[in-house]
């Protein structure tokens, strides 16, 4: 069942007198439960694609359906509402808020949701921290954690609201190889438990963990391949 459908998506950036065609005729469908990696050289449009998928930006042309919503033609507020419910983000630089505790960081996106009560929030934060094995650090602050631990908290924040899809932008880009392994294993486990994941990565070893890899070049999808998971380098 298709969770995400992009049809003929184009994105043009207009800056002064320069037009940048960041995405051209992107057609992509992602099924529920898929683990997809997006690869390609710097500047090819990966981040732009992830921003559109995450409803952080809108396309210049084309249509986008996400989890039953017609997402291409929404106001900023409507986009934010769908984003808060349907999407979990993981960033390269963790993006935790330094003066909030671990638990408060995980709770923050949930506070924007009118469909969740305060006591439900507490339960969801606890569950998410347990899933990433960081419950013992709930009252710590980000600066008191290692990079790998901070990213595990960021993963908890992304999954706490039971999103339809997890979007990860170079999630291991700031980690040493040991912590990168831990975070990749965490994503593997979430996928095994049914999560849909879409991850931008430069790292071929990370890309090989996903069941499907698309390669973007010059704003176009130039290959779309199922990965043999057994070939993944461990
Ligand atoms: P990648 O993530 O693959 O490195 P991006 O999606 O960031 O690539 O960028 C694709 C192209 O769009 C690049 O040429 C980039 O310079 C341009 N671009 C990205 N964001 C903007 C923006 N906000 N304004 C103008 N041009 C942009
Ligand atoms: P890693 O090898 O994963 O990078 P670190 O050497 O950064 O780990 O941290 C090792 C342990 O020390 C971790 O459990 C972390 O929580 C703890 N730690 C790191 N920095 C601080 C800090 N500023 N205050 C308290 N504990 C810290």
Short mmCIF file of C-alpha atoms and ligand atoms in Angstrom, two decimals:
data_model
loop_
_atom_site.label_atom_id
_atom_site.label_comp_id
_atom_site.label_asym_id
_atom_site.label_seq_id
_atom_site.Cartn_x
_atom_site.Cartn_y
_atom_site.Cartn_z
CA UNK A 1 0.00 0.00 0.00
CA UNK A 2 1.44 3.33 -1.05
CA UNK A 3 2.09 5.72 1.81
CA UNK A 4 3.84 8.41 -0.23
CA UNK A 5 3.20 9.30 -3.86
CA UNK A 6 5.06 12.06 -5.67
CA UNK A 7 3.87 12.83 -9.21
CA UNK A 8 5.94 14.92 -11.61
CA UNK A 9 7.41 17.01 -8.82
CA UNK A 10 9.47 20.02 -9.80
CA UNK A 11 11.22 22.45 -7.53
CA UNK A 12 12.69 25.68 -8.83
CA UNK A 13 14.48 28.12 -6.51
CA UNK A 14 14.43 31.75 -7.63
CA UNK A 15 17.26 33.81 -6.16
CA UNK A 16 17.90 37.28 -7.62
CA UNK A 17 18.14 36.58 -11.35
CA UNK A 18 19.16 32.92 -10.99
CA UNK A 19 16.77 30.01 -11.38
CA UNK A 20 17.92 26.70 -9.89
CA UNK A 21 16.05 23.63 -11.05
CA UNK A 22 16.64 21.56 -7.93
CA UNK A 23 14.17 18.78 -8.77
CA UNK A 24 12.84 17.76 -12.18
CA UNK A 25 9.97 15.38 -12.89
CA UNK A 26 10.34 13.37 -9.70
CA UNK A 27 8.00 10.37 -9.58
CA UNK A 28 8.29 8.29 -6.45
CA UNK A 29 6.08 6.01 -4.48
CA UNK A 30 6.98 4.64 -1.05
CA UNK A 31 5.04 1.78 0.48
CA UNK A 32 4.18 1.39 4.11
CA UNK A 33 6.99 -0.51 5.84
CA UNK A 34 9.66 0.27 3.24
CA UNK A 35 13.18 1.33 4.21
CA UNK A 36 14.46 3.59 1.48
CA UNK A 37 17.82 5.31 1.15
CA UNK A 38 18.43 8.33 -1.08
CA UNK A 39 21.97 8.78 -2.39
CA UNK A 40 23.64 11.10 -4.87
CA UNK A 41 26.38 13.76 -5.08
CA UNK A 42 26.31 17.04 -3.20
CA UNK A 43 23.86 19.51 -4.72
CA UNK A 44 21.83 16.90 -6.62
CA UNK A 45 18.60 17.69 -4.73
CA UNK A 46 18.48 15.18 -1.86
CA UNK A 47 17.76 17.71 0.88
CA UNK A 48 15.21 19.47 -1.28
CA UNK A 49 13.44 16.16 -1.82
CA UNK A 50 13.46 15.41 1.89
CA UNK A 51 12.07 18.90 2.67
CA UNK A 52 9.19 18.34 0.28
CA UNK A 53 8.50 14.88 1.70
CA UNK A 54 8.58 16.40 5.19
CA UNK A 55 6.20 19.22 4.28
CA UNK A 56 8.84 21.76 5.23
CA UNK A 57 8.65 23.25 1.76
CA UNK A 58 6.31 23.11 -1.23
CA UNK A 59 6.98 22.08 -4.82
CA UNK A 60 6.83 24.39 -7.82
CA UNK A 61 4.75 21.83 -9.76
CA UNK A 62 3.44 18.32 -9.28
CA UNK A 63 1.34 16.55 -6.67
CA UNK A 64 2.11 14.84 -3.38
CA UNK A 65 -0.08 12.42 -1.45
CA UNK A 66 0.96 11.44 2.08
CA UNK A 67 -0.92 8.94 4.24
CA UNK A 68 -4.23 9.69 2.55
CA UNK A 69 -3.75 13.46 2.59
CA UNK A 70 -3.57 15.50 -0.60
CA UNK A 71 -0.47 17.32 0.57
CA UNK A 72 0.52 19.43 -2.45
CA UNK A 73 -1.95 22.25 -2.02
CA UNK A 74 -2.07 23.09 1.66
CA UNK A 75 -1.69 26.24 3.72
CA UNK A 76 1.32 26.53 5.99
CA UNK A 77 -0.84 25.70 9.05
CA UNK A 78 -2.37 22.63 7.44
CA UNK A 79 1.10 21.42 6.45
CA UNK A 80 2.35 21.89 10.01
CA UNK A 81 -0.59 19.93 11.39
CA UNK A 82 -0.03 16.95 9.07
CA UNK A 83 3.73 17.16 9.62
CA UNK A 84 3.37 16.95 13.41
CA UNK A 85 1.21 13.86 13.18
CA UNK A 86 2.62 11.93 10.23
CA UNK A 87 6.36 12.68 10.14
CA UNK A 88 9.34 12.10 12.42
CA UNK A 89 12.61 13.85 11.58
CA UNK A 90 16.18 12.81 12.36
CA UNK A 91 18.97 15.25 11.45
CA UNK A 92 22.72 14.97 11.02
CA UNK A 93 23.37 17.51 13.81
CA UNK A 94 20.81 15.93 16.20
CA UNK A 95 19.05 19.33 16.64
CA UNK A 96 18.25 18.82 20.30
CA UNK A 97 17.40 21.93 22.30
CA UNK A 98 20.23 22.48 24.77
CA UNK A 99 18.22 23.95 27.65
CA UNK A 100 15.56 21.24 27.59
CA UNK A 101 16.11 17.87 29.25
CA UNK A 102 16.14 14.64 27.27
CA UNK A 103 12.50 13.94 28.21
CA UNK A 104 11.45 17.52 27.38
CA UNK A 105 13.16 17.30 23.98
CA UNK A 106 11.27 14.11 23.16
CA UNK A 107 8.01 15.59 24.42
CA UNK A 108 8.28 18.88 22.53
CA UNK A 109 6.79 17.84 19.15
CA UNK A 110 3.94 16.11 20.98
CA UNK A 111 2.94 19.35 22.71
CA UNK A 112 1.84 20.72 19.32
CA UNK A 113 -0.73 17.96 18.94
CA UNK A 114 -4.27 18.58 20.10
CA UNK A 115 -5.14 14.87 19.88
CA UNK A 116 -2.80 13.87 22.72
CA UNK A 117 -3.37 14.57 26.42
CA UNK A 118 -0.64 15.48 28.89
CA UNK A 119 -0.68 12.05 30.55
CA UNK A 120 -0.58 10.31 27.15
CA UNK A 121 2.43 12.46 26.30
CA UNK A 122 4.32 11.30 29.39
CA UNK A 123 3.61 7.68 28.49
CA UNK A 124 4.71 8.19 24.85
CA UNK A 125 7.97 9.86 25.96
CA UNK A 126 8.72 6.98 28.31
CA UNK A 127 7.99 4.37 25.62
CA UNK A 128 10.15 6.16 23.05
CA UNK A 129 13.11 6.52 25.43
CA UNK A 130 12.84 2.83 26.31
CA UNK A 131 12.91 1.89 22.61
CA UNK A 132 16.27 3.66 22.20
CA UNK A 133 17.53 2.54 25.63
CA UNK A 134 17.89 6.09 26.98
CA UNK A 135 15.26 6.08 29.75
CA UNK A 136 18.02 6.27 32.37
CA UNK A 137 19.03 9.65 30.92
CA UNK A 138 15.57 11.25 30.88
CA UNK A 139 16.57 14.12 33.15
CA UNK A 140 19.98 14.76 31.60
CA UNK A 141 20.66 17.65 29.24
CA UNK A 142 22.04 17.13 25.72
CA UNK A 143 25.51 18.50 26.64
CA UNK A 144 25.86 15.69 29.19
CA UNK A 145 25.48 13.01 26.52
CA UNK A 146 27.84 11.57 23.94
CA UNK A 147 27.05 12.18 20.27
CA UNK A 148 25.69 8.68 19.88
CA UNK A 149 23.44 9.14 22.89
CA UNK A 150 22.18 12.48 21.57
CA UNK A 151 21.24 10.87 18.27
CA UNK A 152 19.41 8.08 20.12
CA UNK A 153 17.40 10.78 21.92
CA UNK A 154 16.71 12.41 18.55
CA UNK A 155 15.47 9.02 17.27
CA UNK A 156 13.18 8.81 20.32
CA UNK A 157 11.85 12.28 19.50
CA UNK A 158 11.19 11.19 15.92
CA UNK A 159 9.28 8.04 16.86
CA UNK A 160 7.42 9.23 19.99
CA UNK A 161 4.33 10.37 18.07
CA UNK A 162 4.01 7.13 16.06
CA UNK A 163 4.56 8.90 12.72
CA UNK A 164 3.65 7.33 9.38
CA UNK A 165 7.17 7.90 8.10
CA UNK A 166 10.60 8.67 9.57
CA UNK A 167 12.75 11.04 7.49
CA UNK A 168 16.45 10.94 8.31
CA UNK A 169 19.02 13.32 6.81
CA UNK A 170 22.56 11.87 7.12
CA UNK A 171 21.72 10.46 10.58
CA UNK A 172 25.24 9.09 11.10
CA UNK A 173 27.14 12.00 9.49
CA UNK A 174 28.32 13.41 12.84
CA UNK A 175 29.08 10.08 14.52
CA UNK A 176 32.17 7.91 14.83
CA UNK A 177 31.86 4.44 13.32
CA UNK A 178 30.93 2.75 16.59
CA UNK A 179 28.06 5.14 17.34
CA UNK A 180 27.03 5.12 13.68
CA UNK A 181 26.62 1.34 13.99
CA UNK A 182 24.45 1.76 17.07
CA UNK A 183 22.17 4.27 15.37
CA UNK A 184 21.94 2.20 12.15
CA UNK A 185 21.05 -0.88 14.20
CA UNK A 186 18.36 1.13 15.94
CA UNK A 187 16.87 2.11 12.57
CA UNK A 188 17.06 -1.55 11.45
CA UNK A 189 15.14 -2.58 14.54
CA UNK A 190 12.46 0.11 14.05
CA UNK A 191 12.09 -1.06 10.46
CA UNK A 192 11.72 -4.68 11.61
CA UNK A 193 8.96 -3.47 13.93
CA UNK A 194 7.10 -1.95 10.96
CA UNK A 195 8.42 1.62 10.64
CA UNK A 196 8.64 3.28 7.22
CA UNK A 197 12.00 5.02 6.87
CA UNK A 198 13.43 7.32 4.22
CA UNK A 199 17.09 8.21 4.77
CA UNK A 200 19.44 10.50 2.87
CA UNK A 201 23.01 9.26 3.13
CA UNK A 202 26.43 9.63 1.52
CA UNK A 203 27.63 6.49 3.23
CA UNK A 204 27.36 3.36 1.03
CA UNK A 205 27.43 1.13 4.13
CA UNK A 206 24.42 2.95 5.58
CA UNK A 207 22.62 2.91 2.23
CA UNK A 208 23.15 -0.86 2.03
CA UNK A 209 21.12 -1.31 5.23
CA UNK A 210 17.97 -0.10 3.44
CA UNK A 211 15.86 -2.48 1.35
CA UNK A 212 15.66 -0.01 -1.51
CA UNK A 213 18.06 2.65 -2.76
CA UNK A 214 17.29 5.52 -5.08
CA UNK A 215 20.04 7.55 -6.64
CA UNK A 216 19.46 11.20 -7.48
CA UNK A 217 21.55 13.06 -10.05
CA UNK A 218 20.94 16.60 -11.22
CA UNK A 219 17.42 16.74 -9.76
CA UNK A 220 16.29 13.44 -11.26
CA UNK A 221 15.96 9.91 -9.98
CA UNK A 222 18.48 8.00 -12.11
CA UNK A 223 18.18 4.61 -10.44
CA UNK A 224 15.78 2.86 -8.09
CA UNK A 225 16.94 -0.53 -6.88
CA UNK A 226 15.95 -3.13 -4.38
CA UNK A 227 18.94 -3.92 -2.19
CA UNK A 228 19.82 -7.44 -1.25
CA UNK A 229 19.87 -7.01 2.52
CA UNK A 230 22.19 -9.98 2.93
CA UNK A 231 24.79 -8.04 0.93
CA UNK A 232 24.80 -5.25 3.49
CA UNK A 233 28.28 -4.65 4.88
CA UNK A 234 28.24 -5.15 8.62
P1 LIG B 1 21.84 17.98 -1.81
O1 LIG B 1 21.01 17.83 -0.57
O2 LIG B 1 21.75 16.81 -2.73
O3 LIG B 1 23.24 18.39 -1.53
P2 LIG B 1 20.11 20.29 -2.25
O4 LIG B 1 18.76 19.73 -2.31
O5 LIG B 1 20.53 20.96 -0.99
O6 LIG B 1 21.18 19.19 -2.67
O7 LIG B 1 20.29 21.37 -3.42
C1 LIG B 1 19.87 21.14 -4.77
C2 LIG B 1 20.12 22.42 -5.57
O8 LIG B 1 19.21 23.43 -5.15
C3 LIG B 1 21.51 22.99 -5.39
O9 LIG B 1 21.91 23.53 -6.63
C4 LIG B 1 21.30 24.08 -4.37
O10 LIG B 1 22.26 25.09 -4.51
C5 LIG B 1 19.91 24.57 -4.68
N1 LIG B 1 19.20 25.08 -3.49
C6 LIG B 1 18.86 24.36 -2.39
N2 LIG B 1 18.19 25.12 -1.51
C7 LIG B 1 18.11 26.36 -2.06
C8 LIG B 1 17.52 27.60 -1.64
N3 LIG B 1 16.88 27.72 -0.48
N4 LIG B 1 17.63 28.67 -2.47
C9 LIG B 1 18.27 28.55 -3.66
N5 LIG B 1 18.83 27.41 -4.12
C10 LIG B 1 18.76 26.34 -3.34
P1 LIG B 2 31.30 8.06 23.17
O1 LIG B 2 32.44 7.13 23.26
O2 LIG B 2 29.99 7.38 22.90
O3 LIG B 2 31.52 9.27 22.30
P2 LIG B 2 31.73 9.82 25.42
O4 LIG B 2 33.16 9.51 25.69
O5 LIG B 2 31.34 11.11 24.81
O6 LIG B 2 31.04 8.60 24.65
O7 LIG B 2 30.91 9.66 26.79
C1 LIG B 2 31.06 8.51 27.58
C2 LIG B 2 30.06 8.58 28.71
O8 LIG B 2 30.24 9.79 29.47
C3 LIG B 2 28.63 8.61 28.20
O9 LIG B 2 27.86 7.69 28.95
C4 LIG B 2 28.14 10.03 28.45
O10 LIG B 2 26.79 10.06 28.86
C5 LIG B 2 29.02 10.51 29.56
N1 LIG B 2 29.30 11.95 29.35
C6 LIG B 2 29.90 12.52 28.28
N2 LIG B 2 29.98 13.85 28.42
C7 LIG B 2 29.42 14.14 29.63
C8 LIG B 2 29.20 15.34 30.36
N3 LIG B 2 29.57 16.56 29.90
N4 LIG B 2 28.58 15.25 31.58
C9 LIG B 2 28.19 14.04 32.06
N5 LIG B 2 28.36 12.88 31.42
C10 LIG B 2 28.98 12.92 30.22
#
